[in-house]
Amino acid sequence: MQWVSYLPSLAQGALVTAWITLAAIAVGAVLAFVAGIARVEGGRAVSTLALCYTELFRGTSLLVQLFWFYYALPLIGISFEPVATGILVLALHVGAYGSEIVRGALASVSVQQFEAARALNFGRMHTLIHVTLPQAIIEMLPAFGNLAIETLKLSSLVSLISIADLTFRAQSIRNLTLDSAGVYSLTLVGYFAMSLVLMLVMRLIERWARRGAAFPRAAHS
Amino acid sequence: MTENATPPLIQFAGVTKRFGALTVLDDFNFEVAPGEKVTLIGPSGSGKSTVLRILMTLEPFQEGRLTLAGMDYQEPAGTGPFKASERHLRDIRSHVGMVFQSFNLFPHMSVMRNVAEAPVRVLGLSRAEAEARALDLLALVGLVDKKDHFPSQLSGGQQQRVAIARALAMRPRVLLFDEPTSALDPQLVGEVLAVIRDLAHEHDLTMLLVTHEMRFAREVSDRVCFFDKGRICEQGSPEAIFTAPSHPRTCEFLASVLG
Ligand SMILES: Nc1ncnc2c1ncn2[C@@H]1O[C@H](COP(=O)(O)OP(=O)(O)OP(=O)(O)O)[C@@H](O)[C@H]1O
Ligand SMILES: [Mg+2]
């Protein structure tokens, strides 16, 4: 029953993982909407800027991004706390992938909806806020759910910039006890439990968004 | 048309509309008097929808001139495909409403919000004013009891009646109907036509209707225009067109649709 003694330390790490993941998802979702809407609605300059952001962060290694923000950026005088760096880099990752989700969902709203909005003389802003986004968000939710879980798993990389998250704690305990099987099994269970909670929360959000029978044909079960 | 003291509300003068290499309207001339109820009939692809869509500013046109209540659709210094600023297009749109073949209700809004939303967001009415207006219109189309339903919970005929109420809520001078009953099951067509028939009695409302319901066209229109290949081939009173068409293409078309 040696593994029981790992639990307090692992639980502390899990809290850090949860906090970093949730903060990254929250900030990243905002970035995703800003960049995704900019791609669809922005003028040429704005949408190109958003495209560059998306492709830059999708096209480079997350681990290298972490190192760059943690080790390279301070060389030009900008430095953050490790945790802030982890949240920032993960959020930029969520924003880049999420902007594609937002863009795709906005593009999937039928042209007839735009025409109906135009026939009612809605302006561009009102069309976006009241007609297209509410419909698109429903389409985005499953993909955002996947992205959230992916972010949770990727958050283990922050252990490499000395943040004491779940993975970091597991490593330390293993180095001390050499009980690889016990420590890593517990760690897997920890991540899995957190994913389950995330999945459940996303389901609830989805159900809430489809309330009122506005969209009775659920896109998936 | 007979000579008339009132100037036309809508005037197409030599309008040409192309989709790439395809010329859909070629030097198109067409006038509609205020309050007139005009039906457009003709074979598929003859450009009937295109005329309505140009009027609704859903499609730009390349040449010629189009005016509504004396307002030019294109501005002298206008840019972009419409040769007009968004503000100018919105001025024009404020006079025009459209009912689509596929209803195009907003699926995420209740019936009440579908009707009341644009008056709130676009006209700046208070929510209470807009909902009072919406209730009157839902009464007109016989759907007050469905006000809290969502479009997916309504039959096609009911959805189209909501769409008509939604368009009317903006108080347009011109209401365009593009095959409003074509997507409906036969037994639901009647309820939608009944609503449009009532509107046809509105003296001030100008109506342009594209339909394949010939009996109905005959009943409600002041004038019927037969379209062929992007031109009005023949037009006149419903009696004249349906009982004594003079153009061979009209005869042929009517024979094919009346069976
Ligand atoms: N967006 C578009 N791009 C290219 N061609 C188009 C487009 N919209 C319409 N057309 C073409 O323009 C022509 C006229 O179309 P329109 O929809 O006005 O015909 P219609 O008289 O309404 O026919 P229907 O009775 O089938 O609705 C057709 O040949 C059609 O294929
Ligand atoms: Mg058509």
XYZ file of C-alpha atoms and ligand atoms in Angstrom:
512
model
C 0.000 0.000 0.000
C 2.904 2.227 -0.632
C 1.016 4.095 -3.340
C -1.376 5.680 -0.841
C 1.486 7.830 0.313
C 1.801 9.269 -3.211
C -1.723 10.584 -3.215
C -1.360 13.939 -1.404
C 1.477 14.998 -3.672
C -0.256 13.788 -6.833
C -3.481 15.524 -5.802
C -1.612 18.789 -5.419
C -0.176 18.280 -8.879
C -3.593 17.489 -10.274
C -4.898 20.784 -8.925
C -2.132 22.646 -10.745
C -2.913 20.710 -13.942
C -6.617 21.499 -13.584
C -5.978 25.172 -12.982
C -3.584 25.534 -15.920
C -5.901 23.602 -18.227
C -9.042 25.517 -17.304
C -7.323 28.879 -17.474
C -5.819 27.986 -20.867
C -9.209 26.868 -22.180
C -10.911 30.033 -20.962
C -8.309 32.415 -22.375
C -7.907 30.254 -25.484
C -11.643 30.271 -26.193
C -11.601 34.064 -26.239
C -8.607 34.026 -28.603
C -10.361 31.413 -30.756
C -13.452 33.567 -31.180
C -11.485 36.727 -31.840
C -9.253 35.037 -34.431
C -12.016 32.917 -35.960
C -14.396 35.858 -36.370
C -11.544 37.981 -37.701
C -10.895 35.315 -40.339
C -14.505 35.414 -41.535
C -15.573 38.992 -40.965
C -12.353 40.980 -40.907
C -10.993 42.985 -43.789
C -8.004 41.682 -45.690
C -5.391 42.915 -43.207
C -7.204 41.689 -40.111
C -8.035 38.275 -41.521
C -4.479 37.796 -42.770
C -3.157 38.655 -39.337
C -5.496 36.100 -37.780
C -4.454 33.521 -40.358
C -0.773 34.094 -39.578
C -1.401 33.614 -35.868
C -3.333 30.412 -36.492
C -0.807 28.877 -38.839
C 2.207 29.946 -36.777
C 0.937 28.225 -33.651
C -0.510 25.211 -35.435
C 2.642 24.741 -37.438
C 5.202 24.706 -34.644
C 5.867 22.365 -31.765
C 4.047 23.166 -28.570
C 7.054 22.076 -26.536
C 9.357 24.401 -28.449
C 6.842 27.209 -28.016
C 6.962 26.583 -24.267
C 10.753 26.688 -24.238
C 10.764 29.755 -26.396
C 8.396 31.667 -24.134
C 10.143 30.396 -21.012
C 13.840 30.620 -21.959
C 14.102 32.830 -25.046
C 11.619 35.582 -24.330
C 13.336 36.611 -21.053
C 16.485 37.269 -23.114
C 14.697 40.208 -24.687
C 13.485 41.347 -21.317
C 10.016 39.818 -21.198
C 9.505 37.147 -18.606
C 6.527 35.605 -16.863
C 6.079 33.237 -13.974
C 6.331 29.598 -15.103
C 2.610 29.026 -14.494
C 1.668 32.164 -16.421
C 3.939 31.042 -19.258
C 2.305 27.622 -19.302
C -1.186 29.078 -19.374
C -0.250 31.607 -22.045
C 1.319 29.068 -24.392
C -1.476 26.541 -23.959
C -4.042 29.309 -24.469
C -2.337 30.368 -27.695
C -2.522 26.731 -28.778
C -6.230 26.485 -27.948
C -6.815 29.809 -29.700
C -5.068 28.678 -32.877
C -6.898 25.365 -33.176
C -10.121 26.845 -31.831
C -10.102 29.644 -34.410
C -10.306 26.973 -37.106
C -13.301 25.477 -35.324
C -14.976 28.883 -35.082
C -14.221 29.717 -38.700
C -15.493 26.380 -39.946
C -18.689 26.576 -37.914
C -19.399 30.124 -39.095
C -18.800 29.041 -42.678
C -21.223 26.153 -42.226
C -24.169 28.422 -41.457
C -26.290 28.282 -44.580
C -26.259 31.173 -47.007
C -30.055 31.290 -46.681
C -29.665 32.432 -43.097
C -27.508 35.335 -44.256
C -30.045 36.177 -46.927
C -32.909 36.085 -44.438
C -30.937 38.400 -42.172
C -30.221 40.729 -45.038
C -33.856 40.751 -46.143
C -34.717 41.886 -42.613
C -32.077 44.601 -42.911
C -29.842 43.325 -40.141
C -26.426 44.943 -40.155
C -23.267 42.845 -40.193
C -22.752 42.974 -36.436
C -26.328 42.018 -35.643
C -26.252 39.238 -38.202
C -23.142 37.829 -36.577
C -24.253 38.177 -32.983
C -27.896 37.260 -33.269
C -28.149 35.040 -36.328
C -24.969 33.240 -37.289
C -22.947 32.881 -34.072
C -25.750 31.337 -32.018
C -26.226 28.708 -34.713
C -22.510 28.193 -35.221
C -21.764 27.769 -31.504
C -23.938 24.662 -31.388
C -21.843 23.206 -34.197
C -18.593 24.141 -32.453
C -19.274 22.505 -29.111
C -18.280 18.904 -29.900
C -15.008 20.044 -31.484
C -14.299 22.371 -28.573
C -14.910 19.447 -26.237
C -12.207 17.458 -27.994
C -9.865 20.411 -27.948
C -10.408 20.844 -24.206
C -9.468 17.231 -23.515
C -6.489 17.477 -25.818
C -5.381 20.569 -23.918
C -5.603 18.720 -20.632
C -3.315 16.027 -21.979
C -0.900 18.482 -23.585
C -0.683 20.401 -20.325
C 1.697 17.687 -19.095
C 4.371 19.410 -21.193
C 4.478 22.282 -18.719
C 6.243 19.939 -16.313
C 9.272 20.569 -18.515
C 9.386 24.229 -17.564
C 9.474 23.225 -13.884
C 5.806 23.633 -13.109
C 4.764 21.191 -10.395
C 1.779 19.736 -12.244
C 0.559 16.163 -12.074
C 3.241 14.861 -14.432
C 6.002 16.751 -12.612
C 4.893 15.318 -9.278
C 4.765 11.832 -10.736
C 8.305 12.193 -12.033
C 9.584 13.353 -8.670
C 7.924 10.522 -6.795
C 9.242 7.996 -9.278
C 12.768 9.356 -8.961
C 12.492 8.951 -5.215
C 10.796 5.543 -5.009
C 11.631 3.938 -8.377
C 8.062 2.585 -8.314
C 7.366 3.332 -11.960
C 4.368 1.053 -12.260
C 2.553 2.398 -9.235
C 3.229 6.094 -9.823
C 2.487 6.176 -13.511
C -0.625 4.037 -13.196
C -2.005 6.443 -10.634
C -1.082 9.355 -12.855
C -2.924 7.876 -15.810
C -5.972 7.370 -13.656
C -5.688 10.995 -12.571
C -5.642 12.317 -16.125
C -8.442 10.003 -17.127
C -10.634 11.132 -14.240
C -10.061 14.776 -15.184
C -10.908 14.065 -18.842
C -14.106 12.383 -17.765
C -15.100 15.445 -15.795
C -14.259 17.708 -18.744
C -16.244 15.488 -21.092
C -19.199 15.544 -18.751
C -19.094 19.318 -18.431
C -18.939 19.719 -22.214
C -21.955 17.395 -22.590
C -23.880 19.468 -20.096
C -22.979 22.682 -21.914
C -24.066 21.106 -25.179
C -27.349 19.977 -23.745
C -27.916 23.430 -22.307
C -27.158 25.034 -25.685
C -29.655 22.780 -27.407
C -32.336 23.454 -24.821
C -35.789 24.609 -25.770
C -36.005 22.150 -28.643
C -34.473 24.705 -30.979
C -32.220 21.998 -32.353
C -33.997 18.713 -31.724
C -31.806 16.824 -34.157
C -28.722 16.448 -32.025
C -25.710 16.214 -34.311
C -24.403 13.277 -32.294
C -25.528 11.204 -29.339
C -49.647 49.483 -68.596
C -51.920 52.428 -69.111
C -50.579 55.902 -68.706
C -50.731 56.853 -65.143
C -50.214 59.993 -63.095
C -48.467 58.195 -60.249
C -44.819 57.464 -60.964
C -43.802 53.817 -60.698
C -42.582 52.612 -57.319
C -40.156 50.197 -58.938
C -38.464 50.783 -62.235
C -36.008 48.537 -64.034
C -34.577 50.450 -66.978
C -32.329 48.449 -69.274
C -31.003 46.278 -66.452
C -28.491 43.615 -67.425
C -27.556 40.869 -65.003
C -24.852 38.316 -65.674
C -23.539 35.344 -63.775
C -20.107 35.034 -65.295
C -20.644 34.388 -68.956
C -24.359 33.690 -68.499
C -26.606 36.681 -69.145
C -29.727 36.189 -67.067
C -31.403 39.549 -67.585
C -30.680 41.353 -70.803
C -31.766 44.977 -71.165
C -34.626 44.296 -68.793
C -37.419 46.857 -68.490
C -40.125 46.550 -65.917
C -42.244 48.893 -63.830
C -44.459 48.373 -60.851
C -46.953 50.958 -59.606
C -47.419 51.652 -55.894
C -49.813 49.127 -54.390
C -49.796 46.956 -57.468
C -49.903 43.165 -57.125
C -47.811 41.617 -59.874
C -47.258 37.931 -60.508
C -44.244 36.655 -62.418
C -44.667 33.348 -64.183
C -42.464 31.531 -66.626
C -40.305 28.498 -67.176
C -37.484 27.452 -64.864
C -34.338 29.497 -65.335
C -36.104 32.410 -66.999
C -34.878 34.864 -64.359
C -37.924 35.356 -62.115
C -36.050 34.783 -58.856
C -33.207 36.917 -60.093
C -35.546 39.904 -60.455
C -36.722 39.520 -56.860
C -33.220 38.917 -55.562
C -31.929 42.048 -57.267
C -34.763 44.036 -55.693
C -33.857 42.610 -52.268
C -30.173 43.544 -52.853
C -29.183 39.903 -52.612
C -27.730 40.136 -56.112
C -26.010 43.044 -57.831
C -26.570 43.865 -61.484
C -24.083 45.078 -64.042
C -25.794 47.564 -66.325
C -28.837 49.737 -66.494
C -30.722 51.490 -63.779
C -33.024 50.344 -61.031
C -34.990 52.685 -58.819
C -37.300 52.180 -55.895
C -39.420 55.143 -54.796
C -37.066 57.346 -56.775
C -33.969 55.947 -55.049
C -31.282 54.572 -57.338
C -29.942 51.163 -56.311
C -26.479 52.139 -57.562
C -24.753 55.266 -56.370
C -22.767 57.463 -58.763
C -19.577 56.993 -56.755
C -20.520 53.563 -55.460
C -17.953 50.765 -55.261
C -18.035 47.022 -54.868
C -20.297 44.651 -56.763
C -23.409 46.625 -55.800
C -21.844 49.981 -56.692
C -23.309 51.325 -53.493
C -22.354 51.754 -49.853
C -23.713 49.398 -47.217
C -25.583 52.326 -45.677
C -27.278 53.065 -48.990
C -28.224 49.423 -49.469
C -29.715 49.382 -45.997
C -31.786 52.448 -46.861
C -33.184 50.601 -49.835
C -33.740 47.383 -47.917
C -35.801 49.211 -45.335
C -38.566 49.438 -47.956
C -38.438 45.855 -49.154
C -39.243 42.519 -47.563
C -38.937 39.010 -48.901
C -40.533 35.630 -48.310
C -38.382 32.704 -49.429
C -39.296 29.362 -50.873
C -37.536 27.550 -48.027
C -38.894 29.896 -45.289
C -35.418 30.567 -43.833
C -36.659 31.121 -40.308
C -33.995 31.448 -37.625
C -33.912 27.959 -36.071
C -32.546 29.097 -32.728
C -35.276 31.646 -32.072
C -38.833 31.096 -30.952
C -41.613 32.139 -33.318
C -42.062 35.305 -31.289
C -38.376 36.201 -31.497
C -38.250 35.391 -35.196
C -40.885 38.059 -35.758
C -39.821 40.567 -33.101
C -36.027 40.417 -33.425
C -35.523 42.625 -36.476
C -37.925 45.333 -35.244
C -35.861 45.453 -32.027
C -32.378 45.271 -33.569
C -32.958 47.152 -36.783
C -35.848 49.535 -36.147
C -34.910 50.149 -32.528
C -38.328 49.299 -31.084
C -38.474 48.306 -27.440
C -38.913 44.591 -26.825
C -42.494 45.259 -25.595
C -43.433 47.297 -28.672
C -41.918 44.734 -31.002
C -43.698 41.865 -29.290
C -47.022 43.698 -29.447
C -46.449 44.211 -33.159
C -45.440 40.574 -33.541
C -48.571 39.386 -31.730
C -50.786 41.381 -34.087
C -49.052 39.813 -37.069
C -49.147 36.318 -35.598
C -52.878 36.854 -35.148
C -53.086 37.844 -38.786
C -51.443 34.593 -39.876
C -53.319 32.576 -37.257
C -50.357 31.454 -35.162
C -50.629 33.280 -31.863
C -50.826 29.961 -30.014
C -47.467 28.913 -31.517
C -45.569 32.001 -30.399
C -43.314 30.103 -27.993
C -42.610 27.226 -30.353
C -39.424 26.855 -32.345
C -39.481 26.575 -36.155
C -38.549 22.889 -36.009
C -41.788 22.245 -34.139
C -43.963 23.733 -36.883
C -45.268 22.368 -40.165
C -43.943 23.889 -43.369
C -47.147 25.855 -43.860
C -46.909 27.257 -40.356
C -43.237 28.137 -40.852
C -44.042 30.018 -44.020
C -46.821 31.930 -42.266
C -44.329 32.917 -39.559
C -41.926 34.003 -42.295
C -44.637 36.215 -43.767
C -45.341 37.736 -40.347
C -41.608 38.271 -39.867
C -41.314 40.135 -43.159
C -44.408 42.231 -42.413
C -43.058 43.232 -39.007
C -40.574 45.492 -40.781
C -43.486 47.281 -42.503
C -42.058 47.077 -46.018
C -43.662 48.954 -48.898
C -42.774 46.133 -51.231
C -43.126 42.483 -50.350
C -41.478 39.877 -52.555
C -42.616 36.259 -52.607
C -40.376 33.726 -54.339
C -42.420 30.560 -54.834
C -43.733 30.692 -51.269
C -45.640 27.419 -51.561
C -43.301 25.357 -53.729
C -41.606 23.633 -50.789
C -44.905 22.685 -49.139
C -46.903 19.489 -49.099
C -50.012 19.996 -51.245
C -52.370 19.975 -48.278
C -50.453 22.881 -46.654
C -50.445 25.174 -49.679
C -53.945 26.494 -49.030
C -53.224 27.994 -45.612
C -50.287 29.998 -46.956
C -52.179 31.185 -50.025
C -55.024 32.290 -47.745
C -52.622 34.564 -45.860
C -51.199 36.011 -49.068
C -54.731 36.514 -50.405
C -55.551 38.606 -47.338
C -52.430 40.696 -47.901
C -53.422 41.270 -51.494
C -56.292 43.340 -50.162
C -53.871 45.720 -48.461
C -54.163 48.756 -50.631
C -50.737 50.219 -49.871
C -48.655 47.069 -50.032
C -46.911 46.439 -53.323
C -46.494 42.749 -54.008
C -44.332 40.819 -56.441
C -45.103 37.149 -56.480
C -43.343 34.336 -58.275
C -45.568 31.282 -58.256
C -46.618 28.201 -60.121
C -50.102 28.384 -58.609
C -51.852 29.714 -61.698
C -55.362 29.774 -60.284
C -54.123 31.770 -57.345
C -52.156 34.139 -59.562
C -55.267 34.809 -61.529
C -57.241 35.504 -58.389
C -54.921 37.949 -56.608
C -52.891 39.759 -59.257
C -53.515 43.055 -60.932
C -51.058 42.031 -63.603
C -49.352 38.872 -64.732
C -45.965 38.918 -66.443
C -44.786 35.961 -68.435
C -41.004 35.598 -68.349
C -38.962 33.867 -70.937
C -35.176 33.906 -71.252
C -34.681 36.949 -69.055
C -37.318 39.115 -70.650
C -40.967 39.786 -70.130
C -42.417 38.094 -73.133
C -45.988 39.043 -72.482
C -47.862 40.830 -69.717
C -51.375 41.965 -68.971
C -54.380 41.448 -66.772
C -54.810 37.905 -65.470
C -57.838 37.499 -67.733
C -55.901 38.519 -70.781
C -52.910 36.277 -70.044
C -54.811 33.214 -68.921
C -57.729 33.283 -71.343
C -56.275 34.938 -74.396
C -52.482 34.726 -74.422
C -51.151 36.151 -77.628
C -47.541 34.977 -77.641
C -46.898 31.385 -78.723
C -44.386 30.886 -75.869
C -47.043 31.935 -73.361
C -49.559 29.516 -74.867
C -46.996 26.741 -74.744
C -46.044 27.476 -71.120
C -49.637 27.727 -69.935
C -50.532 24.523 -71.737
C -47.663 22.789 -69.956
C -48.519 24.011 -66.450
C -52.298 23.938 -66.700
C -52.168 20.464 -68.226
N -25.683 32.268 -58.147
C -25.794 31.903 -59.440
N -24.688 31.609 -60.161
C -24.766 31.243 -61.455
N -25.914 31.167 -62.148
C -27.051 31.450 -61.512
C -27.057 31.831 -60.117
N -28.340 32.054 -59.739
C -29.091 31.813 -60.835
N -28.337 31.461 -61.890
C -28.836 31.163 -63.239
O -29.606 32.257 -63.658
C -30.701 31.815 -64.429
C -31.982 32.422 -63.877
O -32.172 31.930 -62.598
P -33.458 32.246 -61.727
O -33.254 31.587 -60.424
O -33.717 33.689 -61.734
O -34.610 31.495 -62.551
P -36.120 31.285 -62.165
O -36.934 31.888 -63.251
O -36.388 31.754 -60.778
O -36.250 29.707 -62.237
P -37.025 28.682 -61.266
O -38.444 28.658 -61.724
O -36.306 27.390 -61.523
O -36.852 29.167 -59.863
C -30.669 30.303 -64.417
O -30.116 29.870 -65.623
C -29.752 29.974 -63.270
O -29.065 28.787 -63.510
Mg -36.716 30.804 -58.934
